[in-house]
Amino acid sequence: MRSRERSLAQQIFVLQLLAVVLVVVVAVVLAYVDARRDQLESARLRSVNIAEAVADAPDVVRALDEPDPTRAIQPYAERVRSDTRTDFVVVMGLDRTRYSHPDVSQLGKPFIGDLGGAPEGRVFTQEYTGTLGPSMRAVVPVRDGARGEVVALVSVGITLERIDRALEQRLLPIGLAAVAVLGLGAAGAALISRRLRRQTHGLGAAEITRMYEYYDSVLHAVREGMLLVDVDDRVQLVNDEAHRLLGLPDDAVGRSLDELGLPDGLTRSLLAGDAGPDEIHLVADKVLLVNQADAHWQGRDVGSVVTLRDHTELRAVSGELDTVRSLAEALRAQNHEASNRLHTVVSLIELGRVDEAVAFATEELETAQLITDVVVGSVEEPVVAAVLLGKSAQAAERGIDLVIDEDTAVSGLAVEPRDVVTILGNLLDNAFDAVGATDDRQVHVRVHADADTLEVDVDDSGAGLPEDVRDQVFRRGWSTKRGDQAVGRGLGLALVGQVVRRYGGRVSVEDSPLGGARFTVRIGEPS
């Protein structure tokens, strides 16, 4: 069984620790190189200064005139060497003969090494391996005080071993600083690793990659729209279906919900986090079913998940189904009433009142046939005819006087039949509700349609609508009803407005001659 890969936090910790070690090592190496260069430069300058001091000493100049210069110069040179902590102070003649040397066996022997331009009166320095080993040395001229001529040379040197010992003393604080930096770097890397481990839940890089690829592909492949919103109400993920349903911009991720241009009702519901189950909202020309659920991780609130389902087609089909259902219920009610009337006619005949039975039956038949003749004669589209007949029966059952205007004529449809059902059915339902609490229950409807235009006028004798709310009636959620039942309350007129806008038409509300409100729909232009 293959062992689990290291977590991303562990990998980052190792990489950071290696980076810190590399930086510290490079810094120590550079510090060592710089310190050694400084030590060599310091040794060179000390050698030059000491050599010049010896060359300018009067005792040295006077000793050079004596038959045996070594006797006076050797003790002086050794005192200088000891006092200045140098490794050799050599006074020599122009022929390289040594008058002084730490090793007395080298006295009188020729100086080993380059002299550079010292015999010509210049200062010369070099790193050279002589009798005492590798050293940094300086050679300076000794001038006759009276004539100013070069009469001898002085060489002062410091061995590299002494320089390295001094360098080691300087490297100690550098090493301590490096250890401290390394410790701080390791501690910082450990803290970062610990925080990263909490944020990545101990997952490895490959695991995170696989998880991202899997969830990203799944979220973008599902047929439901989905938004992931964090605790600051900012969108963190939007799948393709949500982009399509809400018409979101490409840069929606990272933006707040109130910056996405969503309908006010949907935005308020999502920001409040109190969206009910299967809450219906209108977005552009779509009817969406919206659900919102809080998201938690290990007892911590991390935001919410919003799912969206397109119910546009289902809402249209359900509208047609409602129309058919209302028509069926009306026919069932008429069947019940017809049975009662038939019993009445039979009873009158049995009582021998044949003329009264015929008159009663004829009157009822003429009333029912009159409405049917008006609808069938003026409306060629069966869907519109079915809606009007169904609503007529529904109105009769509710005690509402529904009048179909004699100017009604439907010879064709400029819109889809289901959209006509949405417009006409919702406007009539709204009118029925408006007159439900009044004594004078009148609703007038006029439909005029052909292949290019659609005109619908619905008047009611209800309480009407104040002018300051007429621009709100076609918004999702607006309603004159009160109560918390019906999640879809205020949806009917919003659907009407949605359909009309989709066809580029207009819908308006004004005062009705009946005393209530008149709803007017105009789609298309007369030819």
Coordinates of C-alpha atoms in Angstrom, one line a residue:
M1 CA 0.0 0.0 0.0
R2 CA 1.4 3.3 -1.0
S3 CA 2.0 5.7 1.8
R4 CA 0.2 9.0 1.8
E5 CA 2.2 11.9 0.3
R6 CA 3.5 14.6 2.5
S7 CA 1.0 17.4 3.3
L8 CA 1.4 20.7 1.5
A9 CA 2.2 22.3 4.8
Q10 CA 5.1 19.9 5.3
Q11 CA 6.4 20.4 1.8
I12 CA 6.3 24.2 2.2
F13 CA 8.1 23.9 5.6
V14 CA 10.9 21.8 4.1
L15 CA 11.3 24.2 1.2
Q16 CA 11.3 27.2 3.4
L17 CA 13.8 25.6 5.7
L18 CA 16.1 24.7 2.8
A19 CA 15.7 28.3 1.5
V20 CA 16.7 29.7 5.0
V21 CA 19.7 27.4 5.3
L22 CA 20.8 28.3 1.7
V23 CA 20.5 32.0 2.5
V24 CA 22.4 31.7 5.8
V25 CA 25.2 29.6 4.2
V26 CA 25.6 32.1 1.3
A27 CA 25.5 35.0 3.8
V28 CA 28.2 33.3 6.0
V29 CA 30.4 32.6 3.0
L30 CA 30.1 36.2 1.8
A31 CA 30.7 37.5 5.3
Y32 CA 33.8 35.3 5.5
V33 CA 35.2 36.4 2.1
D34 CA 34.5 40.1 3.0
A35 CA 36.1 39.7 6.5
R36 CA 39.2 38.0 5.1
R37 CA 39.6 40.7 2.5
D38 CA 39.3 43.3 5.2
Q39 CA 41.9 41.4 7.3
L40 CA 44.3 41.3 4.4
E41 CA 43.8 44.9 3.6
S42 CA 44.2 45.8 7.3
A43 CA 47.4 43.7 7.5
R44 CA 48.8 45.4 4.3
L45 CA 48.1 48.9 5.7
R46 CA 49.7 48.0 9.1
S47 CA 52.7 46.6 7.4
V48 CA 53.2 49.7 5.3
N49 CA 52.7 52.0 8.3
I50 CA 55.1 50.1 10.5
A51 CA 57.7 49.8 7.8
E52 CA 57.6 53.5 7.1
A53 CA 57.9 54.3 10.8
V54 CA 61.0 52.1 11.1
A55 CA 62.4 53.6 7.9
D56 CA 62.0 57.1 9.4
A57 CA 63.5 56.2 12.7
P58 CA 66.8 58.1 13.3
D59 CA 68.4 55.2 15.1
V60 CA 68.1 53.1 12.0
V61 CA 69.5 55.8 9.7
R62 CA 72.5 56.3 12.0
A63 CA 73.1 52.5 12.4
L64 CA 73.4 52.2 8.6
D65 CA 76.6 54.3 8.8
E66 CA 78.2 52.0 11.3
P67 CA 80.6 49.2 10.3
D68 CA 78.2 46.6 11.7
P69 CA 74.6 47.9 11.3
T70 CA 73.2 44.6 12.6
R71 CA 74.3 45.2 16.2
A72 CA 72.1 48.3 16.6
I73 CA 69.3 47.5 14.2
Q74 CA 68.5 43.9 15.3
P75 CA 67.4 44.8 18.9
Y76 CA 65.4 47.8 17.7
A77 CA 63.7 45.7 15.0
E78 CA 62.8 43.0 17.4
R79 CA 61.3 45.5 19.9
V80 CA 59.2 47.0 17.1
R81 CA 58.1 43.5 16.0
S82 CA 57.1 42.5 19.5
D83 CA 55.3 45.8 20.2
T84 CA 53.4 45.8 16.9
R85 CA 52.6 42.1 16.9
T86 CA 54.0 41.6 13.5
D87 CA 55.9 38.5 12.4
F88 CA 59.0 40.1 11.0
V89 CA 60.7 43.4 10.7
V90 CA 63.6 43.1 8.3
V91 CA 66.1 46.0 7.6
M92 CA 68.3 45.3 4.6
G93 CA 70.8 47.0 2.4
L94 CA 70.3 47.7 -1.2
D95 CA 72.1 44.5 -2.0
R96 CA 69.3 42.5 0.0
T97 CA 71.7 41.8 2.9
R98 CA 69.6 41.4 6.1
Y99 CA 70.5 43.5 9.1
S100 CA 67.6 42.2 11.2
H101 CA 65.4 39.1 11.2
P102 CA 63.4 37.1 13.8
D103 CA 65.6 34.1 13.0
V104 CA 69.1 35.2 13.8
S105 CA 70.4 32.4 11.5
Q106 CA 69.1 34.5 8.6
L107 CA 71.1 37.6 9.5
G108 CA 73.6 38.5 6.8
K109 CA 71.8 36.4 4.2
P110 CA 70.0 37.9 1.2
F111 CA 66.3 38.8 1.5
I112 CA 63.9 36.5 -0.3
G113 CA 61.1 38.0 -2.3
D114 CA 60.3 40.8 -4.6
L115 CA 61.3 44.4 -3.9
G116 CA 59.1 46.0 -6.5
G117 CA 59.8 49.7 -6.8
A118 CA 61.2 50.1 -3.3
P119 CA 64.8 50.6 -4.5
E120 CA 63.6 53.5 -6.6
G121 CA 61.8 55.1 -3.6
R122 CA 58.3 53.6 -3.9
V123 CA 56.3 51.6 -1.5
F124 CA 55.8 47.9 -2.5
T125 CA 53.4 45.3 -1.0
Q126 CA 52.7 41.7 -1.9
E127 CA 51.5 38.4 -0.6
Y128 CA 54.5 36.1 -0.6
T129 CA 55.8 32.9 0.9
G130 CA 59.2 33.5 2.5
T131 CA 61.2 31.8 5.2
L132 CA 58.4 32.2 7.8
G133 CA 55.7 31.0 5.4
P134 CA 53.0 32.8 3.5
S135 CA 52.7 36.4 4.6
M136 CA 51.4 39.9 3.7
R137 CA 54.5 42.1 3.4
A138 CA 55.4 45.7 2.6
V139 CA 58.8 47.0 1.4
V140 CA 59.6 50.7 1.8
P141 CA 62.8 52.7 1.2
V142 CA 65.1 54.2 3.9
R143 CA 66.4 57.6 2.8
D144 CA 69.5 59.5 3.9
G145 CA 68.3 62.5 5.8
A146 CA 70.8 64.9 4.2
R147 CA 70.9 63.7 0.6
G148 CA 67.5 62.1 0.4
E149 CA 68.9 59.1 -1.4
V150 CA 67.6 55.6 -0.8
V151 CA 70.3 53.9 1.3
A152 CA 68.4 50.8 2.6
L153 CA 65.1 49.0 2.6
V154 CA 62.6 48.0 5.4
S155 CA 60.3 45.0 5.0
V156 CA 57.5 44.3 7.5
G157 CA 55.2 41.3 7.2
I158 CA 52.3 39.6 8.9
T159 CA 51.9 35.9 8.2
L160 CA 48.6 34.6 6.9
E161 CA 48.4 32.3 9.9
R162 CA 48.2 35.3 12.2
I163 CA 45.7 36.9 9.9
D164 CA 43.5 33.8 9.9
R165 CA 43.6 33.6 13.7
A166 CA 42.4 37.2 13.9
L167 CA 39.8 36.3 11.3
E168 CA 38.5 33.4 13.4
Q169 CA 37.8 35.9 16.2
R170 CA 35.7 38.0 13.8
L171 CA 33.9 34.9 12.5
L172 CA 32.5 33.9 16.0
P173 CA 29.9 36.7 16.1
I174 CA 29.1 36.0 12.4
G175 CA 28.5 32.4 13.2
L176 CA 26.3 33.2 16.2
A177 CA 24.3 35.6 14.1
A178 CA 23.9 32.9 11.4
V179 CA 22.7 30.4 14.0
A180 CA 20.2 33.0 15.4
V181 CA 18.9 33.8 11.9
L182 CA 18.6 30.1 11.1
G183 CA 16.7 29.5 14.3
L184 CA 14.3 32.4 13.6
G185 CA 13.9 31.3 10.0
A186 CA 13.0 27.7 11.1
A187 CA 10.6 29.0 13.7
G188 CA 8.9 31.3 11.2
A189 CA 8.7 28.4 8.7
A190 CA 7.2 26.2 11.4
L191 CA 4.5 28.9 12.2
I192 CA 3.7 29.4 8.5
S193 CA 3.5 25.6 8.1
R194 CA 1.2 25.3 11.1
R195 CA -1.2 27.9 9.7
L196 CA -1.1 26.5 6.2
R197 CA -1.8 23.0 7.6
R198 CA -4.9 24.3 9.3
Q199 CA -6.1 26.1 6.1
T200 CA -5.4 23.1 3.9
H201 CA -6.6 20.5 6.4
G202 CA -3.4 18.6 6.1
L203 CA -3.8 17.7 2.4
G204 CA -1.0 17.2 0.0
A205 CA -0.4 19.3 -3.1
A206 CA -1.5 16.4 -5.4
E207 CA -4.6 15.8 -3.3
I208 CA -5.6 19.5 -3.4
T209 CA -5.0 19.5 -7.2
R210 CA -7.2 16.4 -7.7
M211 CA -9.9 17.8 -5.4
Y212 CA -9.9 21.1 -7.2
E213 CA -10.1 19.4 -10.6
Y214 CA -12.8 17.0 -9.5
Y215 CA -15.0 19.6 -7.7
D216 CA -14.5 22.2 -10.4
S217 CA -15.5 19.8 -13.2
V218 CA -18.5 18.6 -11.2
L219 CA -19.8 22.0 -10.2
H220 CA -19.5 23.3 -13.8
A221 CA -21.2 20.1 -15.2
V222 CA -24.3 20.1 -13.0
R223 CA -27.5 21.3 -14.5
E224 CA -28.4 23.5 -11.5
G225 CA -26.9 26.9 -11.1
M226 CA -24.7 27.2 -8.0
L227 CA -23.1 30.1 -6.2
L228 CA -20.7 29.7 -3.2
V229 CA -20.9 32.9 -1.0
D230 CA -18.5 33.5 1.9
V231 CA -19.3 35.1 5.2
D232 CA -18.6 38.6 3.8
D233 CA -21.3 38.0 1.1
R234 CA -18.7 37.8 -1.6
V235 CA -19.1 35.2 -4.4
Q236 CA -16.3 32.6 -4.3
L237 CA -17.5 30.3 -7.0
V238 CA -20.1 30.4 -9.9
N239 CA -20.7 27.5 -12.2
D240 CA -21.7 27.8 -15.9
E241 CA -25.4 27.4 -15.3
A242 CA -25.5 30.1 -12.7
H243 CA -23.7 32.4 -15.1
R244 CA -26.4 31.7 -17.7
L245 CA -29.4 31.9 -15.4
L246 CA -28.4 35.2 -13.7
G247 CA -26.5 36.8 -16.6
L248 CA -23.5 37.4 -14.4
P249 CA -20.4 39.2 -15.6
D250 CA -17.1 37.3 -16.2
D251 CA -15.5 38.9 -13.1
A252 CA -18.3 37.9 -10.7
V253 CA -16.0 35.8 -8.5
G254 CA -14.7 38.0 -5.6
R255 CA -17.5 40.6 -6.0
S256 CA -20.2 41.3 -3.4
L257 CA -23.8 40.1 -4.1
D258 CA -25.0 43.7 -4.2
E259 CA -22.5 44.5 -7.0
L260 CA -23.8 41.8 -9.5
G261 CA -26.8 43.7 -10.7
L262 CA -29.3 41.1 -9.6
P263 CA -33.0 42.0 -9.0
D264 CA -33.5 43.8 -5.7
G265 CA -35.8 41.2 -4.2
L266 CA -33.3 38.4 -4.9
T267 CA -30.4 40.4 -3.6
R268 CA -32.2 41.3 -0.4
S269 CA -33.2 37.7 0.2
L270 CA -29.6 36.3 -0.4
L271 CA -28.0 39.0 1.8
A272 CA -30.5 38.4 4.6
G273 CA -29.9 34.7 4.3
D274 CA -33.6 34.0 4.9
A275 CA -34.6 32.6 1.5
G276 CA -37.4 30.1 2.0
P277 CA -37.3 26.7 0.4
D278 CA -37.9 26.8 -3.4
E279 CA -38.4 30.5 -3.3
I280 CA -39.5 31.9 -6.7
H281 CA -37.7 34.9 -8.3
L282 CA -37.8 36.5 -11.7
V283 CA -34.5 37.3 -13.3
A284 CA -34.7 38.9 -16.8
D285 CA -37.0 36.6 -18.7
K286 CA -36.5 33.5 -16.5
V287 CA -38.5 32.2 -13.5
L288 CA -35.9 30.8 -11.0
L289 CA -36.4 28.5 -8.1
V290 CA -33.9 29.7 -5.4
N291 CA -32.6 27.8 -2.4
Q292 CA -30.0 29.0 0.1
A293 CA -28.3 26.8 2.8
D294 CA -25.7 27.7 5.3
A295 CA -22.3 26.0 4.9
H296 CA -20.3 24.9 7.9
W297 CA -16.9 23.3 8.5
Q298 CA -16.0 21.8 11.8
G299 CA -18.6 24.0 13.6
R300 CA -17.4 27.2 11.8
D301 CA -19.7 29.2 9.5
V302 CA -17.9 29.5 6.1
G303 CA -20.7 31.1 4.1
S304 CA -23.7 29.7 2.2
V305 CA -24.6 27.7 -0.9
V306 CA -27.2 29.1 -3.3
T307 CA -28.8 26.8 -5.9
L308 CA -30.8 27.9 -8.8
R309 CA -33.2 26.0 -11.0
D310 CA -34.9 27.2 -14.2
H311 CA -38.6 26.9 -13.9
T312 CA -39.5 29.1 -16.8
E313 CA -40.8 26.3 -19.0
L314 CA -42.4 24.5 -16.1
R315 CA -44.1 27.7 -14.9
A316 CA -45.6 28.2 -18.4
V317 CA -46.8 24.6 -18.6
S318 CA -48.2 24.8 -15.1
G319 CA -50.1 28.0 -16.2
E320 CA -51.6 26.1 -19.0
L321 CA -52.5 23.3 -16.7
D322 CA -54.1 25.6 -14.2
T323 CA -56.2 27.0 -17.1
V324 CA -57.3 23.5 -18.1
R325 CA -57.9 22.6 -14.5
S326 CA -60.0 25.7 -13.9
L327 CA -62.0 24.9 -17.1
A328 CA -62.5 21.3 -15.9
E329 CA -63.7 22.5 -12.5
A330 CA -66.0 25.0 -14.2
L331 CA -67.4 22.2 -16.4
R332 CA -67.9 20.0 -13.3
A333 CA -69.7 22.8 -11.6
Q334 CA -71.9 23.4 -14.7
N335 CA -72.6 19.7 -14.8
H336 CA -73.8 19.8 -11.2
E337 CA -75.9 22.9 -12.0
A338 CA -77.3 21.3 -15.1
S339 CA -78.3 18.3 -13.1
N340 CA -80.1 20.5 -10.7
R341 CA -81.9 22.4 -13.5
L342 CA -82.8 19.1 -15.2
H343 CA -84.4 17.9 -12.0
T344 CA -86.3 21.2 -11.8
V345 CA -87.6 20.8 -15.4
V346 CA -88.6 17.2 -14.7
S347 CA -90.4 18.2 -11.5
L348 CA -92.3 21.0 -13.4
I349 CA -93.4 18.5 -16.0
E350 CA -94.5 16.1 -13.4
L351 CA -96.5 18.8 -11.8
G352 CA -98.2 19.4 -15.2
R353 CA -96.6 22.8 -15.7
V354 CA -95.1 22.1 -19.1
D355 CA -95.1 25.7 -20.4
E356 CA -93.2 26.8 -17.3
A357 CA -90.7 23.9 -17.7
V358 CA -90.0 24.8 -21.3
A359 CA -89.6 28.5 -20.5
F360 CA -87.1 27.7 -17.6
A361 CA -85.1 25.3 -19.8
T362 CA -85.0 27.7 -22.7
E363 CA -83.9 30.7 -20.5
E364 CA -80.9 28.7 -19.0
L365 CA -79.9 27.4 -22.4
E366 CA -79.9 30.8 -24.0
T367 CA -77.8 32.3 -21.2
A368 CA -75.1 29.6 -21.5
Q369 CA -75.2 29.5 -25.3
L370 CA -74.9 33.3 -25.6
I371 CA -71.5 33.3 -23.9
T372 CA -70.3 30.3 -25.9
D373 CA -71.4 31.9 -29.2
V374 CA -69.7 35.2 -28.4
V375 CA -66.4 33.4 -27.6
V376 CA -66.4 30.9 -30.4
G377 CA -67.6 33.4 -33.0
S378 CA -64.9 36.0 -32.2
V379 CA -62.0 33.9 -31.1
E380 CA -60.4 31.5 -33.7
E381 CA -57.6 30.4 -31.4
P382 CA -58.7 27.5 -29.3
V383 CA -56.3 28.2 -26.5
V384 CA -57.7 31.8 -26.0
A385 CA -61.2 30.5 -26.4
A386 CA -60.6 27.9 -23.7
V387 CA -59.2 30.5 -21.3
L388 CA -62.1 32.8 -21.8
L389 CA -64.7 30.0 -21.4
G390 CA -63.0 28.6 -18.4
K391 CA -62.7 32.0 -16.7
S392 CA -66.4 32.7 -17.5
A393 CA -67.4 29.6 -15.7
Q394 CA -65.0 30.4 -12.9
A395 CA -66.5 33.9 -12.6
A396 CA -70.0 32.6 -12.6
E397 CA -69.2 30.2 -9.8
R398 CA -67.6 33.0 -7.7
G399 CA -70.6 35.3 -8.4
I400 CA -68.6 37.7 -10.6
D401 CA -70.1 39.2 -13.7
L402 CA -67.5 38.6 -16.5
V403 CA -68.3 40.6 -19.6
I404 CA -66.4 39.7 -22.8
D405 CA -66.3 42.9 -24.9
E406 CA -68.0 42.7 -28.2
D407 CA -64.9 44.1 -29.9
T408 CA -63.0 40.9 -28.9
A409 CA -61.5 39.2 -32.0
V410 CA -58.6 36.8 -32.2
S411 CA -57.6 35.7 -35.8
G412 CA -54.0 34.8 -35.0
L413 CA -51.3 35.1 -32.4
A414 CA -48.2 37.3 -32.4
V415 CA -46.9 35.4 -29.4
E416 CA -46.7 31.8 -28.2
P417 CA -50.1 30.3 -27.0
R418 CA -48.6 29.6 -23.6
D419 CA -47.6 33.3 -23.2
V420 CA -51.2 34.3 -24.1
V421 CA -52.4 32.0 -21.3
T422 CA -49.9 33.6 -18.9
I423 CA -51.0 37.2 -19.8
L424 CA -54.7 36.6 -20.0
G425 CA -55.0 34.1 -17.1
N426 CA -53.0 36.2 -14.6
L427 CA -54.8 39.5 -15.5
L428 CA -58.2 37.9 -15.1
D429 CA -57.2 36.2 -11.8
N430 CA -55.9 39.5 -10.5
A431 CA -59.2 41.2 -11.5
F432 CA -61.2 38.4 -9.8
D433 CA -59.2 38.9 -6.6
A434 CA -59.7 42.7 -6.8
V435 CA -63.5 42.5 -6.9
G436 CA -63.8 39.6 -4.5
A437 CA -64.4 41.8 -1.5
T438 CA -66.8 44.3 -3.3
D439 CA -70.6 44.2 -3.7
D440 CA -70.5 45.2 -7.4
R441 CA -68.4 42.4 -8.9
Q442 CA -67.8 43.3 -12.5
V443 CA -64.9 42.4 -14.8
H444 CA -64.7 43.4 -18.4
V445 CA -62.2 41.9 -20.8
R446 CA -61.2 42.7 -24.4
V447 CA -58.8 40.7 -26.5
H448 CA -57.8 41.7 -30.0
A449 CA -55.1 39.7 -31.7
D450 CA -53.7 38.8 -35.1
A451 CA -50.4 37.6 -36.5
D452 CA -48.7 41.0 -35.8
T453 CA -50.3 42.4 -32.6
L454 CA -51.8 41.5 -29.3
E455 CA -54.1 43.9 -27.3
V456 CA -55.6 42.9 -24.0
D457 CA -57.6 45.2 -21.7
V458 CA -59.0 44.0 -18.4
D459 CA -61.2 46.3 -16.2
D460 CA -62.5 45.6 -12.8
S461 CA -64.8 47.3 -10.3
G462 CA -62.5 46.8 -7.4
A463 CA -60.8 49.4 -5.2
G464 CA -58.3 50.4 -7.9
L465 CA -54.6 51.2 -7.4
P466 CA -53.0 54.5 -6.2
E467 CA -50.7 56.1 -8.7
D468 CA -47.7 55.9 -6.4
V469 CA -47.7 52.0 -6.6
R470 CA -48.6 51.5 -10.2
D471 CA -45.0 51.2 -11.2
Q472 CA -44.4 48.5 -8.7
V473 CA -47.3 46.1 -9.5
F474 CA -45.2 44.1 -12.1
R475 CA -42.3 43.6 -9.7
R476 CA -41.7 40.2 -8.1
G477 CA -43.2 40.0 -4.6
W478 CA -45.6 43.0 -4.9
S479 CA -49.1 42.2 -3.8
T480 CA -52.1 43.8 -2.2
K481 CA -52.7 40.6 -0.2
R482 CA -51.1 40.1 3.2
G483 CA -49.9 37.0 4.9
D484 CA -46.9 34.8 4.9
Q485 CA -48.5 31.8 3.1
A486 CA -47.8 31.6 -0.6
V487 CA -44.2 31.7 -1.4
G488 CA -45.1 32.8 -4.9
R489 CA -47.3 35.7 -3.8
G490 CA -47.1 38.6 -6.2
L491 CA -45.8 36.4 -9.0
G492 CA -48.7 36.6 -11.4
L493 CA -48.4 40.2 -12.5
A494 CA -44.6 39.9 -12.5
L495 CA -44.9 37.0 -14.9
V496 CA -47.2 39.2 -17.1
G497 CA -44.6 42.0 -17.1
Q498 CA -41.8 39.5 -17.9
V499 CA -43.6 38.1 -20.9
V500 CA -44.5 41.5 -22.2
R501 CA -40.9 42.8 -21.9
R502 CA -39.6 39.7 -23.7
Y503 CA -41.7 40.5 -26.7
G504 CA -40.8 44.2 -26.6
G505 CA -44.3 45.3 -25.6
R506 CA -45.6 47.5 -22.9
V507 CA -48.0 47.0 -20.0
S508 CA -49.7 49.7 -17.9
V509 CA -52.2 50.4 -15.2
E510 CA -54.8 53.2 -15.2
D511 CA -58.2 54.1 -13.7
S512 CA -61.1 52.0 -15.1
P513 CA -64.5 53.3 -16.0
L514 CA -65.9 50.6 -13.7
G515 CA -64.3 52.3 -10.7
G516 CA -61.3 50.0 -10.2
A517 CA -58.2 49.5 -12.3
R518 CA -57.6 48.8 -16.0
F519 CA -54.6 46.7 -17.1
T520 CA -53.5 47.2 -20.7
V521 CA -51.1 45.1 -22.7
R522 CA -49.8 46.0 -26.1
I523 CA -47.4 43.8 -28.1
G524 CA -46.5 44.6 -31.7
E525 CA -47.5 47.4 -33.9
P526 CA -50.6 47.4 -36.1
S527 CA -49.8 46.8 -39.8

